[in-house]
């Protein structure tokens, strides 16, 4: 009997110690376990997974939605939605467009069956009748939709296949129809869509020939298998034109996607393909900003990520011809950006958050594309800082003047640390935002925080504070924190593996073992269970289903997976003169790690790392000590590098592991005589009132008495019981009568004959590459002082969210350049939809003044050929 028990015990598999364990999931050396879901690395080239998405099991019967004209959020105020609790019926009652709904109730405890067919019905007569009576429809906020601009009615919502992505409702098949012409529009949808393929057991087996690629082996088979899976997916993403496609579902090269991916991995994995890909994003010897919000640059302004990638390619290849080419492109780009983007108040650069390019996903809904241009974001500014440092270093190598770029970099760095650092939270804020006066969004932004550590914007004290105090959640670091209520998962309430990878690199640099271990587990959990490198997943569930859009085989996700081996476990950092080794290995990843057949310039490297820790006891090159852990770039032939770690934990740093949290919605501020009022926000413990960008007071009241005789800008935010602040309300300018002066532009140049409507005065003026390239406005003012100046305009060259036709001009006052004015797109062919440009405070003298609106060399947009807008009037506010 004893012999039988001994044999039985001997046959039992050895119990594995987990690499990482939490209440959400457990990572073992060869598998991932999340509830009933399990992924197993059977070999380094074979993975299996039984992962089942929970999305269809928890689809609420409570459906919230709005209707839309021309794919815009123009039916109801923010925070007011129609709602239905669907029972057994398959058709809604007829809802009248614009009718204010009752408050949304709590969700019921029951769920909708899969593939449930349902018809939504809406009475659009309020809009259609106004079209006939007035020629336009006036929305709740006073904005007008011209009958001539009408394209269709749509439905938006938060339950799939509905989406709150208003600007893509047409593409999502959410256009309403009126088949019998009775003004009752409807659409039939399949709610809780269920695809059986998403719920099948799956496996991955390597089929590609990886013999010419680096080979990685370790005592953690799950890491080995995911490294090989990522190598294979990278090969599948190389197109016939030798460029890297963005993902399985999305072809083409995108500037930020390719740039972040090249920095992570492809500068050394596929340097020639990387070069070709980057050059696809160059025009006029300048970097192309991808199509984006309001017509791309300068609303979107993170094209300088290209510089990070170009420099990384030079460091890995030493290609001087490439360096010279990249230098010219980056120099031209930064010179234009200096003119158009730099804030004279902060020395930071304006424009959208880097990669967070879906407006309502990371900004309050009231922010227009003009407002986004005015904002100053953490991640984008760190990229601009690093781009200037790179240009300075390139210039030094090429013997060109470099001091000006170093100076500009330091100005940006100073601006970030002076204006974005939050000492009370211990990390940087998300962005400055507002209108005339900016204040800081106190949300955490993961990519920007990581880049601030990696590129040296944060000093050592700040580095340790950021990495230990920043909020991370069960399934990883979220793009922003806290999340925005009422916005479905994507950037908001989402985790992106490529962002997680940069966060992991920052944790490794900071030497924080707990944060790094958590971050590595986040990468390997998703890759293992999903058997691919998805772009994103839902923060609350860790599921790849449920975000607004997603794709497998995403370039930057696989790049991040590969980078964990090269940049963390192997500790490789490329420099112009060679490679520096500094592995960072948590104690839960012990044993031997080998990376063989790694090609670096004229050498083939076979690297072995023994043990764990973030300090090496010895680093040997072909059996001899390697001075300063630095491998010179002129090495050639095949060589062996052996690194012995000190086998000491480095777990003294803290981790701020928190529940996923949503802030409160922002208040809606309105003026009622001498009082500012807002409706109470459920869950608010207090409100913060800002006047002219500065905190005026903290209160529990929902109104504020103001002075009727002054010009001021007010905003209000809500604070919850965890002390998280919402976004602020839309800025509200209070002012006495008589301080606003309207100057009709057509009085100074010929009015356009185009048939657009809703303008002021006797007409409007067209500006373009050939029309009215310079307009002089002569005016008299009674008093010397500061005047806030902006322009009412329309731009129907493209949609709100994409394309590349943002119009740009420069404003001059009495011969002095004031700055760039942007006129972002407001809707394809919607030339009667008017809004305002950004504004400048301009000092004018008593008497005659000359203002000039001019098209300058640096005002060329990304389209180049179309730089067009209609100007209605100039608005002046005395303050």
mmCIF file of C-alpha atoms in Angstrom, residues 149-323:
data_model
loop_
_atom_site.group_PDB
_atom_site.id
_atom_site.type_symbol
_atom_site.label_atom_id
_atom_site.label_comp_id
_atom_site.label_asym_id
_atom_site.label_seq_id
_atom_site.Cartn_x
_atom_site.Cartn_y
_atom_site.Cartn_z
ATOM 1 C CA UNK A 149 -27.396 70.825 -44.753
ATOM 2 C CA UNK A 150 -29.748 67.993 -43.746
ATOM 3 C CA UNK A 151 -28.408 64.493 -44.408
ATOM 4 C CA UNK A 152 -30.424 62.181 -42.175
ATOM 5 C CA UNK A 153 -31.767 61.112 -38.790
ATOM 6 C CA UNK A 154 -29.932 58.580 -36.628
ATOM 7 C CA UNK A 155 -30.060 56.755 -33.313
ATOM 8 C CA UNK A 156 -27.183 56.566 -30.819
ATOM 9 C CA UNK A 157 -26.964 54.665 -27.551
ATOM 10 C CA UNK A 158 -24.994 52.561 -25.134
ATOM 11 C CA UNK A 159 -26.249 49.036 -25.888
ATOM 12 C CA UNK A 160 -24.623 47.159 -28.766
ATOM 13 C CA UNK A 161 -25.113 47.552 -31.725
ATOM 14 C CA UNK A 162 -26.000 51.101 -30.651
ATOM 15 C CA UNK A 163 -23.015 53.347 -30.059
ATOM 16 C CA UNK A 164 -22.496 56.812 -28.601
ATOM 17 C CA UNK A 165 -20.013 57.491 -31.382
ATOM 18 C CA UNK A 166 -22.221 60.053 -33.087
ATOM 19 C CA UNK A 167 -19.877 60.811 -35.954
ATOM 20 C CA UNK A 168 -19.878 57.173 -37.103
ATOM 21 C CA UNK A 169 -23.595 56.407 -36.872
ATOM 22 C CA UNK A 170 -23.912 56.146 -40.663
ATOM 23 C CA UNK A 171 -21.023 53.704 -40.862
ATOM 24 C CA UNK A 172 -22.567 51.626 -38.062
ATOM 25 C CA UNK A 173 -25.854 51.263 -39.948
ATOM 26 C CA UNK A 174 -27.835 53.386 -37.470
ATOM 27 C CA UNK A 175 -29.688 55.661 -39.887
ATOM 28 C CA UNK A 176 -33.457 55.940 -39.383
ATOM 29 C CA UNK A 177 -35.911 55.579 -42.268
ATOM 30 C CA UNK A 178 -39.480 56.720 -42.927
ATOM 31 C CA UNK A 179 -40.795 54.226 -45.500
ATOM 32 C CA UNK A 180 -44.382 55.546 -45.584
ATOM 33 C CA UNK A 181 -43.676 59.280 -45.322
ATOM 34 C CA UNK A 182 -45.675 59.879 -42.106
ATOM 35 C CA UNK A 183 -42.722 61.552 -40.313
ATOM 36 C CA UNK A 184 -42.430 58.519 -38.011
ATOM 37 C CA UNK A 185 -38.908 57.223 -38.504
ATOM 38 C CA UNK A 186 -37.798 53.778 -37.372
ATOM 39 C CA UNK A 187 -34.985 51.283 -37.333
ATOM 40 C CA UNK A 188 -34.948 47.572 -36.494
ATOM 41 C CA UNK A 189 -31.848 46.262 -34.745
ATOM 42 C CA UNK A 190 -30.619 43.007 -33.277
ATOM 43 C CA UNK A 191 -29.821 43.758 -29.641
ATOM 44 C CA UNK A 192 -27.358 41.666 -27.635
ATOM 45 C CA UNK A 193 -25.679 40.381 -30.808
ATOM 46 C CA UNK A 194 -24.163 36.939 -30.343
ATOM 47 C CA UNK A 195 -21.558 35.351 -32.608
ATOM 48 C CA UNK A 196 -21.019 31.693 -31.754
ATOM 49 C CA UNK A 197 -17.417 31.790 -33.016
ATOM 50 C CA UNK A 198 -16.506 34.092 -30.131
ATOM 51 C CA UNK A 199 -17.492 31.378 -27.680
ATOM 52 C CA UNK A 200 -15.595 28.386 -29.074
ATOM 53 C CA UNK A 201 -12.494 26.790 -27.583
ATOM 54 C CA UNK A 202 -9.487 27.893 -29.614
ATOM 55 C CA UNK A 203 -5.849 27.065 -30.146
ATOM 56 C CA UNK A 204 -2.815 28.654 -31.723
ATOM 57 C CA UNK A 205 -0.061 26.648 -33.402
ATOM 58 C CA UNK A 206 2.933 28.276 -34.997
ATOM 59 C CA UNK A 207 2.874 27.931 -38.778
ATOM 60 C CA UNK A 208 5.354 30.623 -39.850
ATOM 61 C CA UNK A 209 9.070 30.011 -40.315
ATOM 62 C CA UNK A 210 10.774 31.992 -37.560
ATOM 63 C CA UNK A 211 14.242 30.564 -38.083
ATOM 64 C CA UNK A 212 15.679 33.927 -39.167
ATOM 65 C CA UNK A 213 14.100 35.728 -36.195
ATOM 66 C CA UNK A 214 15.349 35.974 -32.607
ATOM 67 C CA UNK A 215 14.651 32.848 -30.555
ATOM 68 C CA UNK A 216 13.531 33.217 -26.939
ATOM 69 C CA UNK A 217 13.417 30.517 -24.272
ATOM 70 C CA UNK A 218 12.789 30.775 -20.529
ATOM 71 C CA UNK A 219 11.384 28.900 -17.563
ATOM 72 C CA UNK A 220 8.031 30.590 -18.222
ATOM 73 C CA UNK A 221 6.532 28.756 -21.246
ATOM 74 C CA UNK A 222 3.563 31.141 -21.435
ATOM 75 C CA UNK A 223 5.976 34.017 -22.138
ATOM 76 C CA UNK A 224 7.884 31.978 -24.733
ATOM 77 C CA UNK A 225 4.699 31.017 -26.574
ATOM 78 C CA UNK A 226 3.342 34.577 -26.623
ATOM 79 C CA UNK A 227 6.700 35.850 -27.883
ATOM 80 C CA UNK A 228 6.473 33.425 -30.800
ATOM 81 C CA UNK A 229 2.817 34.237 -31.408
ATOM 82 C CA UNK A 230 3.724 37.933 -31.587
ATOM 83 C CA UNK A 231 6.606 37.267 -33.979
ATOM 84 C CA UNK A 232 4.241 35.358 -36.250
ATOM 85 C CA UNK A 233 1.592 38.067 -36.110
ATOM 86 C CA UNK A 234 4.246 40.649 -36.973
ATOM 87 C CA UNK A 235 5.167 38.710 -40.103
ATOM 88 C CA UNK A 236 1.481 38.540 -41.068
ATOM 89 C CA UNK A 237 1.270 42.334 -40.744
ATOM 90 C CA UNK A 238 3.963 43.017 -43.333
ATOM 91 C CA UNK A 239 2.181 44.127 -46.503
ATOM 92 C CA UNK A 240 3.223 43.526 -50.102
ATOM 93 C CA UNK A 241 4.612 47.081 -50.264
ATOM 94 C CA UNK A 242 6.919 46.291 -47.304
ATOM 95 C CA UNK A 243 4.971 48.397 -44.820
ATOM 96 C CA UNK A 244 3.490 47.310 -41.519
ATOM 97 C CA UNK A 245 -0.300 47.280 -41.465
ATOM 98 C CA UNK A 246 -2.025 48.600 -38.366
ATOM 99 C CA UNK A 247 -4.046 45.504 -37.498
ATOM 100 C CA UNK A 248 -5.919 42.521 -38.894
ATOM 101 C CA UNK A 249 -9.020 44.669 -39.516
ATOM 102 C CA UNK A 250 -7.250 47.903 -40.394
ATOM 103 C CA UNK A 251 -4.848 48.227 -43.275
ATOM 104 C CA UNK A 252 -2.510 51.083 -44.016
ATOM 105 C CA UNK A 253 0.084 52.952 -41.987
ATOM 106 C CA UNK A 254 -0.936 55.362 -39.217
ATOM 107 C CA UNK A 255 1.667 57.768 -37.901
ATOM 108 C CA UNK A 256 1.237 57.278 -34.162
ATOM 109 C CA UNK A 257 0.518 53.525 -34.410
ATOM 110 C CA UNK A 258 3.595 52.778 -36.479
ATOM 111 C CA UNK A 259 5.770 55.155 -34.457
ATOM 112 C CA UNK A 260 4.929 53.782 -31.025
ATOM 113 C CA UNK A 261 5.307 50.259 -32.454
ATOM 114 C CA UNK A 262 8.709 50.959 -33.985
ATOM 115 C CA UNK A 263 9.971 52.444 -30.741
ATOM 116 C CA UNK A 264 8.831 49.383 -28.801
ATOM 117 C CA UNK A 265 10.111 46.652 -31.098
ATOM 118 C CA UNK A 266 10.238 47.075 -34.850
ATOM 119 C CA UNK A 267 13.265 49.370 -35.029
ATOM 120 C CA UNK A 268 15.315 46.277 -34.223
ATOM 121 C CA UNK A 269 12.988 43.510 -35.473
ATOM 122 C CA UNK A 270 12.191 44.971 -38.901
ATOM 123 C CA UNK A 271 14.371 48.079 -39.462
ATOM 124 C CA UNK A 272 13.999 48.260 -43.240
ATOM 125 C CA UNK A 273 10.253 47.695 -43.136
ATOM 126 C CA UNK A 274 10.101 50.302 -40.379
ATOM 127 C CA UNK A 275 11.891 52.874 -42.546
ATOM 128 C CA UNK A 276 9.562 52.294 -45.491
ATOM 129 C CA UNK A 277 6.547 52.531 -43.210
ATOM 130 C CA UNK A 278 7.694 55.834 -41.702
ATOM 131 C CA UNK A 279 8.350 57.371 -45.113
ATOM 132 C CA UNK A 280 4.733 56.617 -46.048
ATOM 133 C CA UNK A 281 3.870 59.249 -43.454
ATOM 134 C CA UNK A 282 5.910 62.100 -44.969
ATOM 135 C CA UNK A 283 4.711 64.861 -47.303
ATOM 136 C CA UNK A 284 6.487 68.086 -48.247
ATOM 137 C CA UNK A 285 9.424 66.887 -46.124
ATOM 138 C CA UNK A 286 7.148 67.071 -43.084
ATOM 139 C CA UNK A 287 5.509 64.434 -40.926
ATOM 140 C CA UNK A 288 1.885 63.718 -41.780
ATOM 141 C CA UNK A 289 -0.636 63.971 -38.967
ATOM 142 C CA UNK A 290 -3.165 61.208 -39.531
ATOM 143 C CA UNK A 291 -6.731 62.147 -40.403
ATOM 144 C CA UNK A 292 -8.410 63.058 -37.155
ATOM 145 C CA UNK A 293 -10.500 65.377 -35.028
ATOM 146 C CA UNK A 294 -11.698 68.477 -36.848
ATOM 147 C CA UNK A 295 -9.507 67.744 -39.853
ATOM 148 C CA UNK A 296 -6.246 66.590 -38.227
ATOM 149 C CA UNK A 297 -3.372 68.998 -37.533
ATOM 150 C CA UNK A 298 -3.253 71.265 -35.641
ATOM 151 C CA UNK A 299 -6.228 69.954 -33.586
ATOM 152 C CA UNK A 300 -4.457 66.597 -33.476
ATOM 153 C CA UNK A 301 -0.794 67.339 -32.924
ATOM 154 C CA UNK A 302 1.095 64.189 -31.918
ATOM 155 C CA UNK A 303 2.663 63.521 -35.325
ATOM 156 C CA UNK A 304 6.032 64.064 -33.637
ATOM 157 C CA UNK A 305 5.814 60.460 -32.381
ATOM 158 C CA UNK A 306 7.449 59.858 -35.789
ATOM 159 C CA UNK A 307 10.654 61.351 -34.374
ATOM 160 C CA UNK A 308 10.751 58.754 -31.574
ATOM 161 C CA UNK A 309 10.645 55.977 -34.159
ATOM 162 C CA UNK A 310 13.080 57.556 -36.609
ATOM 163 C CA UNK A 311 15.663 58.071 -33.855
ATOM 164 C CA UNK A 312 15.237 54.506 -32.596
ATOM 165 C CA UNK A 313 15.896 53.199 -36.115
ATOM 166 C CA UNK A 314 19.100 55.216 -36.324
ATOM 167 C CA UNK A 315 20.259 53.923 -32.934
ATOM 168 C CA UNK A 316 19.704 50.305 -33.960
ATOM 169 C CA UNK A 317 21.145 50.600 -37.488
ATOM 170 C CA UNK A 318 23.667 53.466 -37.443
ATOM 171 C CA UNK A 319 22.399 54.446 -40.926
ATOM 172 C CA UNK A 320 23.745 57.962 -41.553
ATOM 173 C CA UNK A 321 21.731 58.468 -44.745
ATOM 174 C CA UNK A 322 18.607 57.733 -42.744
ATOM 175 C CA UNK A 323 19.737 60.154 -40.041
#
